[in-house]
Amino acid sequence: MARTVTSASRLLDVLPLFRSDPRVQVLFTVAAGSAFDDGIGDYLRDVEARVVSWAQAVDTPFDLAVSASANGDLHRLRAPLLLVPHGAGHNRLLSAAGGVSGLARRQLVRDGRLVPAAIALSHHEQLTRLAGECPEAVPLAVVTGDPCFDRILANAARRDRYRRALGTGDRKLVLISSTWGEHSLLGANHDLVARLTAELPVDEYQVVLAAHPNVWYGHGGLQVRLWLGDALDAGLVLLPPRQGWQAALLAADVVVGDHGSVTFYGAALGRPTLLASSGREAEELDPASPTAALSRALPRLDPRRDLPGQIGRIMDTYRPGAYDEVTERTLGESGRAGTLLRQVAYRLMDLEPGPEPAATALPDPLGERGEVLSFLVEAEVQDGTVSLRRFPVVGAGQHVRDPHLVVDAEEPDRRRLETAAIIVRGDPADGWAAETLRRYPGCLMTAEVTGTRRVRLALRDGRRFEVTASAGTRGELDPRCLPSAVYGWLTHGDGPLTSVRVGARETAIDLA
């Protein structure tokens, strides 16, 4: 039984328990009533699930019902009900009438009768809180661990694959995670995503955003993309609401998040983690939950201070295992969640479990991204080597030291072309350089990419150069860096130009 995309995706984490068992037929139904139920029908169609109407579901006897939400008219289902959590434990306070979501008596009892036949908990810690919320439900609770986190751990060896899928290369991957609500990262710091993409050098950092499905379906994908327009143009990778965040966590080098489950899983994986919620997230959390404890313990990102410096410091100073004591209070029975949860499900179906299925691979993270067409570039010359740092142009007010502006010829914002020091074309064309220099009198240099490691330059003073970069041992250099290397050398150098350094990569270049 699904109510939202979030709960449906958690059910898909559970379904591998029934792999290769011809005795089990899985059907889905959707119970309306959630403010975030938009998109659930499309999601189930996309995964090719067999869906029956709610009316048919409550009118038909089933051997087992599974729900990742305790809300809705679950008492009407004619089947033993297994409740599983749809996040990292049970943390959120209900918006009305109090109680902890998933543990509250008003969710678990209807007309004096317990609704679930079994309640799967990820840790014994939740038994204590369940006893305080709904003591009569404690005999139904079973500690099974967290199948979602176990699946993430089982795919840890695929980290390099996921980084290749995201196009990370040798950069540091910053995963931004936001849950939903006014105290979430996006709710409290609406400009933080754009600032991080603007202030982190694009050749040293990749920025990826995982936003809670409730953000997508509460506001609509069109609105989300409008809000994130500047960040997308600056190279942000935006993960879809249905999948990708688990693989992105494995690929990440650092997490900037809030009090949502993705941040919790990131800290549990040992990723350096910064908290960037409103500071009032305690209003939404059970103060006795491990998630609330983690929010109190994590260092906070200060949006008023230097963002790259804070990112760098957390990676340099992070101590592995620093938050294990907190995260292990939610993620119990590590590596055994599938086995334990499967035993519960088959017991309720009165079936003998068959051979235990193998762990399943997480799909590659396929995010959407815009193309960066304008860069502010810092150039520093020392002993024939030009060191470059490139920053995507995002609005106004960026603080970049002594930059020059490099703009792609396909940039639709004419104002940037009119103020560019260098204009770059992705392929050669007869007469283009002369026409561009004539059309844009502020342009000092044009560049035409003639190969994967070669560009042709035309300077306003009449000089012409061919610049070739050597093959890199750590991946190819973006040829759009080569014009900036020559520009920096002409502006600040006093000897021969021998190489260019961009991020962690230094490449010899030849100037003719």
Short mmCIF file of N, CA and C in Angstrom, two decimals, residues 81-236:
data_model
loop_
_atom_site.label_atom_id
_atom_site.label_comp_id
_atom_site.label_asym_id
_atom_site.label_seq_id
_atom_site.Cartn_x
_atom_site.Cartn_y
_atom_site.Cartn_z
N LEU A 81 -1.18 -7.04 8.26
CA LEU A 81 -0.45 -5.85 7.82
C LEU A 81 0.93 -5.80 8.45
N LEU A 82 1.95 -5.64 7.62
CA LEU A 82 3.33 -5.43 8.06
C LEU A 82 3.69 -3.97 7.82
N LEU A 83 4.00 -3.27 8.89
CA LEU A 83 4.45 -1.87 8.76
C LEU A 83 5.97 -1.82 8.75
N VAL A 84 6.51 -1.09 7.78
CA VAL A 84 7.96 -0.87 7.71
C VAL A 84 8.20 0.64 7.69
N PRO A 85 9.32 1.12 8.22
CA PRO A 85 9.59 2.56 8.21
C PRO A 85 9.93 3.05 6.80
N HIS A 86 9.66 4.34 6.53
CA HIS A 86 10.02 4.88 5.21
C HIS A 86 11.17 5.87 5.29
N GLY A 87 11.94 5.78 6.36
CA GLY A 87 13.15 6.59 6.49
C GLY A 87 14.09 5.93 7.46
N ALA A 88 15.06 6.68 7.92
CA ALA A 88 16.03 6.15 8.88
C ALA A 88 15.41 6.18 10.27
N GLY A 89 14.64 5.17 10.60
CA GLY A 89 14.00 5.10 11.91
C GLY A 89 12.72 5.90 11.96
N HIS A 90 12.25 6.20 13.16
CA HIS A 90 11.03 6.98 13.39
C HIS A 90 11.43 8.25 14.13
N ASN A 91 11.26 9.39 13.48
CA ASN A 91 11.84 10.62 14.01
C ASN A 91 10.88 11.80 14.05
N ARG A 92 10.03 11.92 13.04
CA ARG A 92 9.20 13.12 12.93
C ARG A 92 8.02 13.08 13.89
N LEU A 93 7.76 14.24 14.48
CA LEU A 93 6.55 14.40 15.27
C LEU A 93 5.37 14.63 14.34
N LEU A 94 4.23 14.04 14.67
CA LEU A 94 3.04 14.26 13.87
C LEU A 94 2.63 15.73 13.97
N SER A 95 2.11 16.25 12.87
CA SER A 95 1.77 17.67 12.84
C SER A 95 0.58 18.00 13.72
N ALA A 96 -0.26 17.01 13.98
CA ALA A 96 -1.44 17.26 14.82
C ALA A 96 -1.54 16.16 15.88
N ALA A 97 -2.04 16.52 17.03
CA ALA A 97 -2.35 15.59 18.13
C ALA A 97 -1.12 14.93 18.72
N GLY A 98 0.09 15.37 18.34
CA GLY A 98 1.30 14.85 18.96
C GLY A 98 1.63 13.44 18.55
N GLY A 99 2.65 12.91 19.19
CA GLY A 99 3.09 11.56 18.89
C GLY A 99 4.15 11.53 17.82
N VAL A 100 4.85 10.39 17.76
CA VAL A 100 5.92 10.19 16.78
C VAL A 100 5.36 9.41 15.60
N SER A 101 5.58 9.91 14.39
CA SER A 101 5.04 9.26 13.21
C SER A 101 5.53 7.82 13.10
N GLY A 102 4.59 6.90 12.94
CA GLY A 102 4.91 5.48 12.84
C GLY A 102 4.85 4.74 14.15
N LEU A 103 4.90 5.48 15.27
CA LEU A 103 4.85 4.86 16.59
C LEU A 103 3.62 5.31 17.38
N ALA A 104 2.92 6.31 16.90
CA ALA A 104 1.83 6.93 17.66
C ALA A 104 0.63 6.01 17.78
N ARG A 105 0.01 6.02 18.93
CA ARG A 105 -1.15 5.15 19.17
C ARG A 105 -2.29 5.46 18.21
N ARG A 106 -2.52 6.72 17.90
CA ARG A 106 -3.64 7.06 17.03
C ARG A 106 -3.46 6.55 15.61
N GLN A 107 -2.21 6.22 15.23
CA GLN A 107 -1.98 5.61 13.93
C GLN A 107 -2.10 4.09 13.97
N LEU A 108 -1.77 3.50 15.11
CA LEU A 108 -1.67 2.04 15.20
C LEU A 108 -2.93 1.36 15.72
N VAL A 109 -3.82 2.13 16.35
CA VAL A 109 -5.03 1.56 16.94
C VAL A 109 -6.25 2.21 16.30
N ARG A 110 -7.20 1.38 15.90
CA ARG A 110 -8.46 1.89 15.35
C ARG A 110 -9.62 1.15 16.02
N ASP A 111 -10.56 1.91 16.60
CA ASP A 111 -11.71 1.33 17.29
C ASP A 111 -11.29 0.32 18.35
N GLY A 112 -10.20 0.65 19.05
CA GLY A 112 -9.73 -0.21 20.12
C GLY A 112 -8.96 -1.43 19.67
N ARG A 113 -8.71 -1.57 18.38
CA ARG A 113 -8.02 -2.76 17.85
C ARG A 113 -6.71 -2.35 17.20
N LEU A 114 -5.66 -3.12 17.45
CA LEU A 114 -4.38 -2.86 16.78
C LEU A 114 -4.52 -3.17 15.29
N VAL A 115 -4.09 -2.25 14.47
CA VAL A 115 -4.22 -2.42 13.02
C VAL A 115 -3.13 -3.33 12.46
N PRO A 116 -1.84 -3.11 12.75
CA PRO A 116 -0.81 -3.97 12.16
C PRO A 116 -0.73 -5.33 12.81
N ALA A 117 -0.29 -6.32 12.04
CA ALA A 117 0.02 -7.64 12.59
C ALA A 117 1.47 -7.71 13.02
N ALA A 118 2.32 -6.85 12.43
CA ALA A 118 3.73 -6.78 12.80
C ALA A 118 4.25 -5.39 12.47
N ILE A 119 5.17 -4.90 13.30
CA ILE A 119 5.79 -3.60 13.09
C ILE A 119 7.29 -3.82 13.02
N ALA A 120 7.87 -3.55 11.86
CA ALA A 120 9.32 -3.72 11.69
C ALA A 120 10.03 -2.45 12.16
N LEU A 121 10.95 -2.61 13.08
CA LEU A 121 11.75 -1.50 13.60
C LEU A 121 13.21 -1.73 13.21
N SER A 122 13.93 -0.64 13.05
CA SER A 122 15.32 -0.79 12.63
C SER A 122 16.29 -0.97 13.80
N HIS A 123 15.83 -0.70 15.04
CA HIS A 123 16.73 -0.81 16.19
C HIS A 123 15.91 -1.00 17.46
N HIS A 124 16.51 -1.66 18.45
CA HIS A 124 15.84 -1.87 19.74
C HIS A 124 15.50 -0.54 20.42
N GLU A 125 16.25 0.50 20.12
CA GLU A 125 15.97 1.81 20.71
C GLU A 125 14.53 2.23 20.46
N GLN A 126 13.99 1.88 19.30
CA GLN A 126 12.62 2.28 18.96
C GLN A 126 11.57 1.52 19.78
N LEU A 127 11.94 0.36 20.33
CA LEU A 127 11.01 -0.38 21.19
C LEU A 127 10.67 0.44 22.44
N THR A 128 11.67 1.12 22.99
CA THR A 128 11.44 1.92 24.18
C THR A 128 10.49 3.06 23.88
N ARG A 129 10.69 3.71 22.75
CA ARG A 129 9.80 4.82 22.41
C ARG A 129 8.41 4.33 22.02
N LEU A 130 8.33 3.16 21.37
CA LEU A 130 7.02 2.58 21.06
C LEU A 130 6.26 2.26 22.35
N ALA A 131 6.97 1.75 23.35
CA ALA A 131 6.32 1.44 24.63
C ALA A 131 5.73 2.68 25.27
N GLY A 132 6.39 3.81 25.08
CA GLY A 132 5.85 5.06 25.62
C GLY A 132 4.68 5.60 24.82
N GLU A 133 4.65 5.32 23.52
CA GLU A 133 3.60 5.84 22.64
C GLU A 133 2.38 4.92 22.60
N CYS A 134 2.64 3.61 22.45
CA CYS A 134 1.55 2.65 22.27
C CYS A 134 1.99 1.32 22.87
N PRO A 135 1.92 1.17 24.18
CA PRO A 135 2.48 -0.02 24.82
C PRO A 135 1.85 -1.33 24.34
N GLU A 136 0.56 -1.32 23.94
CA GLU A 136 -0.07 -2.56 23.51
C GLU A 136 0.48 -3.07 22.18
N ALA A 137 1.23 -2.21 21.44
CA ALA A 137 1.80 -2.62 20.17
C ALA A 137 3.17 -3.27 20.31
N VAL A 138 3.78 -3.18 21.49
CA VAL A 138 5.14 -3.70 21.66
C VAL A 138 5.24 -5.19 21.33
N PRO A 139 4.27 -6.05 21.71
CA PRO A 139 4.41 -7.47 21.35
C PRO A 139 4.42 -7.74 19.85
N LEU A 140 3.95 -6.78 19.04
CA LEU A 140 3.92 -6.96 17.59
C LEU A 140 5.21 -6.48 16.92
N ALA A 141 6.04 -5.78 17.66
CA ALA A 141 7.23 -5.16 17.07
C ALA A 141 8.35 -6.19 16.92
N VAL A 142 9.06 -6.09 15.80
CA VAL A 142 10.20 -6.96 15.51
C VAL A 142 11.35 -6.09 15.03
N VAL A 143 12.50 -6.22 15.65
CA VAL A 143 13.67 -5.46 15.22
C VAL A 143 14.31 -6.18 14.04
N THR A 144 14.27 -5.55 12.88
CA THR A 144 14.76 -6.19 11.64
C THR A 144 15.95 -5.48 11.02
N GLY A 145 16.33 -4.32 11.55
CA GLY A 145 17.37 -3.54 10.88
C GLY A 145 16.78 -2.71 9.76
N ASP A 146 17.64 -2.11 8.96
CA ASP A 146 17.22 -1.18 7.89
C ASP A 146 17.61 -1.75 6.54
N PRO A 147 16.65 -2.27 5.74
CA PRO A 147 17.01 -2.87 4.45
C PRO A 147 17.58 -1.86 3.46
N CYS A 148 17.15 -0.60 3.56
CA CYS A 148 17.67 0.42 2.65
C CYS A 148 19.16 0.66 2.89
N PHE A 149 19.53 0.81 4.17
CA PHE A 149 20.94 1.05 4.47
C PHE A 149 21.79 -0.18 4.17
N ASP A 150 21.25 -1.38 4.43
CA ASP A 150 21.99 -2.59 4.08
C ASP A 150 22.26 -2.66 2.59
N ARG A 151 21.28 -2.23 1.81
CA ARG A 151 21.48 -2.24 0.34
C ARG A 151 22.55 -1.25 -0.07
N ILE A 152 22.58 -0.10 0.58
CA ILE A 152 23.63 0.88 0.30
C ILE A 152 25.00 0.27 0.62
N LEU A 153 25.13 -0.35 1.79
CA LEU A 153 26.40 -0.96 2.18
C LEU A 153 26.81 -2.05 1.20
N ALA A 154 25.84 -2.84 0.72
CA ALA A 154 26.16 -3.93 -0.20
C ALA A 154 26.71 -3.43 -1.52
N ASN A 155 26.45 -2.15 -1.84
CA ASN A 155 26.91 -1.58 -3.11
C ASN A 155 28.12 -0.67 -2.95
N ALA A 156 28.78 -0.72 -1.80
CA ALA A 156 29.89 0.19 -1.54
C ALA A 156 31.02 0.04 -2.54
N ALA A 157 31.23 -1.17 -3.05
CA ALA A 157 32.32 -1.40 -4.00
C ALA A 157 32.05 -0.76 -5.35
N ARG A 158 30.84 -0.28 -5.58
CA ARG A 158 30.47 0.35 -6.86
C ARG A 158 30.66 1.87 -6.82
N ARG A 159 31.35 2.38 -5.80
CA ARG A 159 31.54 3.83 -5.67
C ARG A 159 32.14 4.43 -6.93
N ASP A 160 33.21 3.84 -7.47
CA ASP A 160 33.85 4.41 -8.65
C ASP A 160 32.91 4.40 -9.85
N ARG A 161 32.10 3.37 -9.96
CA ARG A 161 31.12 3.31 -11.06
C ARG A 161 30.14 4.47 -10.96
N TYR A 162 29.66 4.73 -9.75
CA TYR A 162 28.68 5.80 -9.59
C TYR A 162 29.32 7.17 -9.84
N ARG A 163 30.57 7.33 -9.48
CA ARG A 163 31.25 8.60 -9.77
C ARG A 163 31.42 8.79 -11.28
N ARG A 164 31.70 7.68 -11.99
CA ARG A 164 31.78 7.79 -13.45
C ARG A 164 30.43 8.17 -14.04
N ALA A 165 29.35 7.59 -13.52
CA ALA A 165 28.02 7.90 -14.03
C ALA A 165 27.67 9.37 -13.82
N LEU A 166 28.14 9.94 -12.74
CA LEU A 166 27.88 11.36 -12.44
C LEU A 166 28.86 12.29 -13.14
N GLY A 167 29.94 11.74 -13.72
CA GLY A 167 30.95 12.58 -14.36
C GLY A 167 31.82 13.31 -13.38
N THR A 168 32.05 12.72 -12.21
CA THR A 168 32.79 13.41 -11.15
C THR A 168 34.27 13.53 -11.46
N GLY A 169 34.86 12.49 -12.02
CA GLY A 169 36.30 12.51 -12.27
C GLY A 169 37.09 12.57 -10.98
N ASP A 170 38.14 13.41 -10.96
CA ASP A 170 38.97 13.51 -9.76
C ASP A 170 38.56 14.67 -8.85
N ARG A 171 37.36 15.19 -9.08
CA ARG A 171 36.85 16.26 -8.23
C ARG A 171 36.29 15.70 -6.91
N LYS A 172 36.09 16.58 -5.95
CA LYS A 172 35.40 16.23 -4.72
C LYS A 172 33.90 16.41 -4.95
N LEU A 173 33.13 15.38 -4.58
CA LEU A 173 31.69 15.45 -4.80
C LEU A 173 31.01 15.92 -3.52
N VAL A 174 30.30 17.04 -3.61
CA VAL A 174 29.53 17.59 -2.51
C VAL A 174 28.06 17.23 -2.74
N LEU A 175 27.52 16.36 -1.90
CA LEU A 175 26.11 16.00 -2.01
C LEU A 175 25.30 16.87 -1.06
N ILE A 176 24.38 17.65 -1.63
CA ILE A 176 23.46 18.45 -0.85
C ILE A 176 22.17 17.64 -0.68
N SER A 177 21.73 17.51 0.54
CA SER A 177 20.52 16.75 0.82
C SER A 177 19.52 17.64 1.55
N SER A 178 18.28 17.65 1.05
CA SER A 178 17.25 18.44 1.72
C SER A 178 16.00 17.61 1.90
N THR A 179 15.50 17.56 3.12
CA THR A 179 14.18 17.02 3.36
C THR A 179 13.16 18.09 3.02
N TRP A 180 11.93 17.96 3.49
CA TRP A 180 10.88 18.94 3.15
C TRP A 180 10.49 19.72 4.39
N GLY A 181 9.84 20.85 4.17
CA GLY A 181 9.36 21.67 5.28
C GLY A 181 10.16 22.94 5.46
N GLU A 182 9.61 23.84 6.26
CA GLU A 182 10.22 25.17 6.41
C GLU A 182 11.57 25.13 7.08
N HIS A 183 11.87 24.09 7.86
CA HIS A 183 13.14 24.04 8.56
C HIS A 183 14.17 23.19 7.81
N SER A 184 13.83 22.73 6.63
CA SER A 184 14.76 21.94 5.82
C SER A 184 15.83 22.84 5.22
N LEU A 185 16.82 22.23 4.59
CA LEU A 185 17.88 23.01 3.95
C LEU A 185 17.30 23.95 2.90
N LEU A 186 16.46 23.43 2.01
CA LEU A 186 15.88 24.27 0.96
C LEU A 186 14.89 25.27 1.54
N GLY A 187 14.16 24.88 2.57
CA GLY A 187 13.18 25.79 3.15
C GLY A 187 13.82 26.93 3.91
N ALA A 188 14.94 26.67 4.56
CA ALA A 188 15.56 27.69 5.41
C ALA A 188 16.67 28.45 4.71
N ASN A 189 17.31 27.83 3.72
CA ASN A 189 18.46 28.45 3.03
C ASN A 189 18.25 28.31 1.52
N HIS A 190 17.29 29.06 1.01
CA HIS A 190 16.85 28.86 -0.37
C HIS A 190 17.94 29.15 -1.39
N ASP A 191 18.92 30.00 -1.05
CA ASP A 191 19.96 30.35 -2.01
C ASP A 191 21.25 29.56 -1.82
N LEU A 192 21.27 28.61 -0.88
CA LEU A 192 22.51 27.91 -0.56
C LEU A 192 23.00 27.05 -1.71
N VAL A 193 22.10 26.40 -2.43
CA VAL A 193 22.51 25.53 -3.53
C VAL A 193 23.20 26.34 -4.61
N ALA A 194 22.61 27.47 -4.98
CA ALA A 194 23.22 28.33 -6.00
C ALA A 194 24.55 28.89 -5.52
N ARG A 195 24.65 29.25 -4.25
CA ARG A 195 25.90 29.79 -3.74
C ARG A 195 27.01 28.75 -3.75
N LEU A 196 26.69 27.51 -3.36
CA LEU A 196 27.72 26.47 -3.37
C LEU A 196 28.20 26.20 -4.79
N THR A 197 27.30 26.16 -5.75
CA THR A 197 27.74 25.92 -7.13
C THR A 197 28.55 27.10 -7.66
N ALA A 198 28.28 28.29 -7.18
CA ALA A 198 29.01 29.47 -7.66
C ALA A 198 30.35 29.64 -6.98
N GLU A 199 30.46 29.25 -5.71
CA GLU A 199 31.67 29.55 -4.93
C GLU A 199 32.68 28.42 -4.90
N LEU A 200 32.28 27.21 -5.29
CA LEU A 200 33.22 26.09 -5.35
C LEU A 200 33.78 25.98 -6.77
N PRO A 201 35.10 25.95 -6.94
CA PRO A 201 35.68 25.87 -8.29
C PRO A 201 35.20 24.61 -9.01
N VAL A 202 34.76 24.77 -10.27
CA VAL A 202 34.10 23.66 -10.97
C VAL A 202 35.07 22.53 -11.31
N ASP A 203 36.36 22.80 -11.36
CA ASP A 203 37.33 21.76 -11.67
C ASP A 203 37.82 21.03 -10.42
N GLU A 204 37.39 21.49 -9.27
CA GLU A 204 37.78 20.87 -8.01
C GLU A 204 36.61 20.23 -7.29
N TYR A 205 35.40 20.71 -7.55
CA TYR A 205 34.21 20.22 -6.85
C TYR A 205 33.08 19.97 -7.84
N GLN A 206 32.30 18.93 -7.56
CA GLN A 206 31.02 18.72 -8.23
C GLN A 206 29.93 18.80 -7.19
N VAL A 207 28.85 19.49 -7.50
CA VAL A 207 27.75 19.68 -6.56
C VAL A 207 26.53 18.92 -7.07
N VAL A 208 25.98 18.06 -6.22
CA VAL A 208 24.82 17.22 -6.55
C VAL A 208 23.75 17.47 -5.50
N LEU A 209 22.50 17.59 -5.93
CA LEU A 209 21.39 17.83 -5.01
C LEU A 209 20.41 16.65 -5.01
N ALA A 210 20.11 16.14 -3.82
CA ALA A 210 19.05 15.17 -3.63
C ALA A 210 17.97 15.83 -2.78
N ALA A 211 16.85 16.17 -3.40
CA ALA A 211 15.74 16.80 -2.69
C ALA A 211 14.66 15.76 -2.42
N HIS A 212 14.07 15.84 -1.27
CA HIS A 212 13.03 14.90 -0.85
C HIS A 212 11.90 14.87 -1.88
N PRO A 213 11.33 13.70 -2.17
CA PRO A 213 10.20 13.66 -3.11
C PRO A 213 9.06 14.59 -2.74
N ASN A 214 8.85 14.85 -1.45
CA ASN A 214 7.77 15.78 -1.07
C ASN A 214 8.04 17.19 -1.58
N VAL A 215 9.32 17.56 -1.75
CA VAL A 215 9.64 18.86 -2.35
C VAL A 215 9.18 18.86 -3.80
N TRP A 216 9.49 17.78 -4.52
CA TRP A 216 9.11 17.68 -5.94
C TRP A 216 7.60 17.66 -6.11
N TYR A 217 6.92 16.79 -5.35
CA TYR A 217 5.50 16.59 -5.59
C TYR A 217 4.62 17.54 -4.80
N GLY A 218 5.19 18.23 -3.81
CA GLY A 218 4.45 19.27 -3.13
C GLY A 218 4.41 20.56 -3.92
N HIS A 219 5.47 20.82 -4.71
CA HIS A 219 5.55 22.07 -5.47
C HIS A 219 5.50 21.84 -6.98
N GLY A 220 5.86 20.65 -7.44
CA GLY A 220 5.90 20.37 -8.87
C GLY A 220 7.31 20.52 -9.42
N GLY A 221 7.67 19.62 -10.33
CA GLY A 221 9.01 19.66 -10.91
C GLY A 221 9.30 20.96 -11.64
N LEU A 222 8.30 21.54 -12.30
CA LEU A 222 8.50 22.82 -12.98
C LEU A 222 8.95 23.88 -12.01
N GLN A 223 8.26 23.97 -10.85
CA GLN A 223 8.63 24.98 -9.86
C GLN A 223 10.01 24.71 -9.28
N VAL A 224 10.34 23.44 -9.00
CA VAL A 224 11.65 23.11 -8.45
C VAL A 224 12.75 23.58 -9.40
N ARG A 225 12.58 23.32 -10.68
CA ARG A 225 13.61 23.72 -11.66
C ARG A 225 13.68 25.23 -11.81
N LEU A 226 12.56 25.92 -11.67
CA LEU A 226 12.60 27.39 -11.71
C LEU A 226 13.40 27.93 -10.52
N TRP A 227 13.13 27.38 -9.33
CA TRP A 227 13.86 27.83 -8.14
C TRP A 227 15.36 27.55 -8.27
N LEU A 228 15.72 26.45 -8.91
CA LEU A 228 17.12 26.04 -9.00
C LEU A 228 17.76 26.43 -10.32
N GLY A 229 17.13 27.33 -11.07
CA GLY A 229 17.61 27.67 -12.40
C GLY A 229 19.05 28.14 -12.43
N ASP A 230 19.42 29.07 -11.55
CA ASP A 230 20.79 29.57 -11.54
C ASP A 230 21.79 28.46 -11.22
N ALA A 231 21.43 27.61 -10.25
CA ALA A 231 22.34 26.53 -9.88
C ALA A 231 22.50 25.51 -11.01
N LEU A 232 21.42 25.21 -11.72
CA LEU A 232 21.51 24.28 -12.85
C LEU A 232 22.41 24.85 -13.94
N ASP A 233 22.28 26.13 -14.23
CA ASP A 233 23.14 26.76 -15.23
C ASP A 233 24.60 26.79 -14.78
N ALA A 234 24.82 26.68 -13.47
CA ALA A 234 26.18 26.69 -12.93
C ALA A 234 26.76 25.29 -12.77
N GLY A 235 26.05 24.28 -13.29
CA GLY A 235 26.60 22.93 -13.28
C GLY A 235 26.04 22.00 -12.23
N LEU A 236 25.04 22.43 -11.46
CA LEU A 236 24.43 21.55 -10.47
C LEU A 236 23.90 20.28 -11.14
#
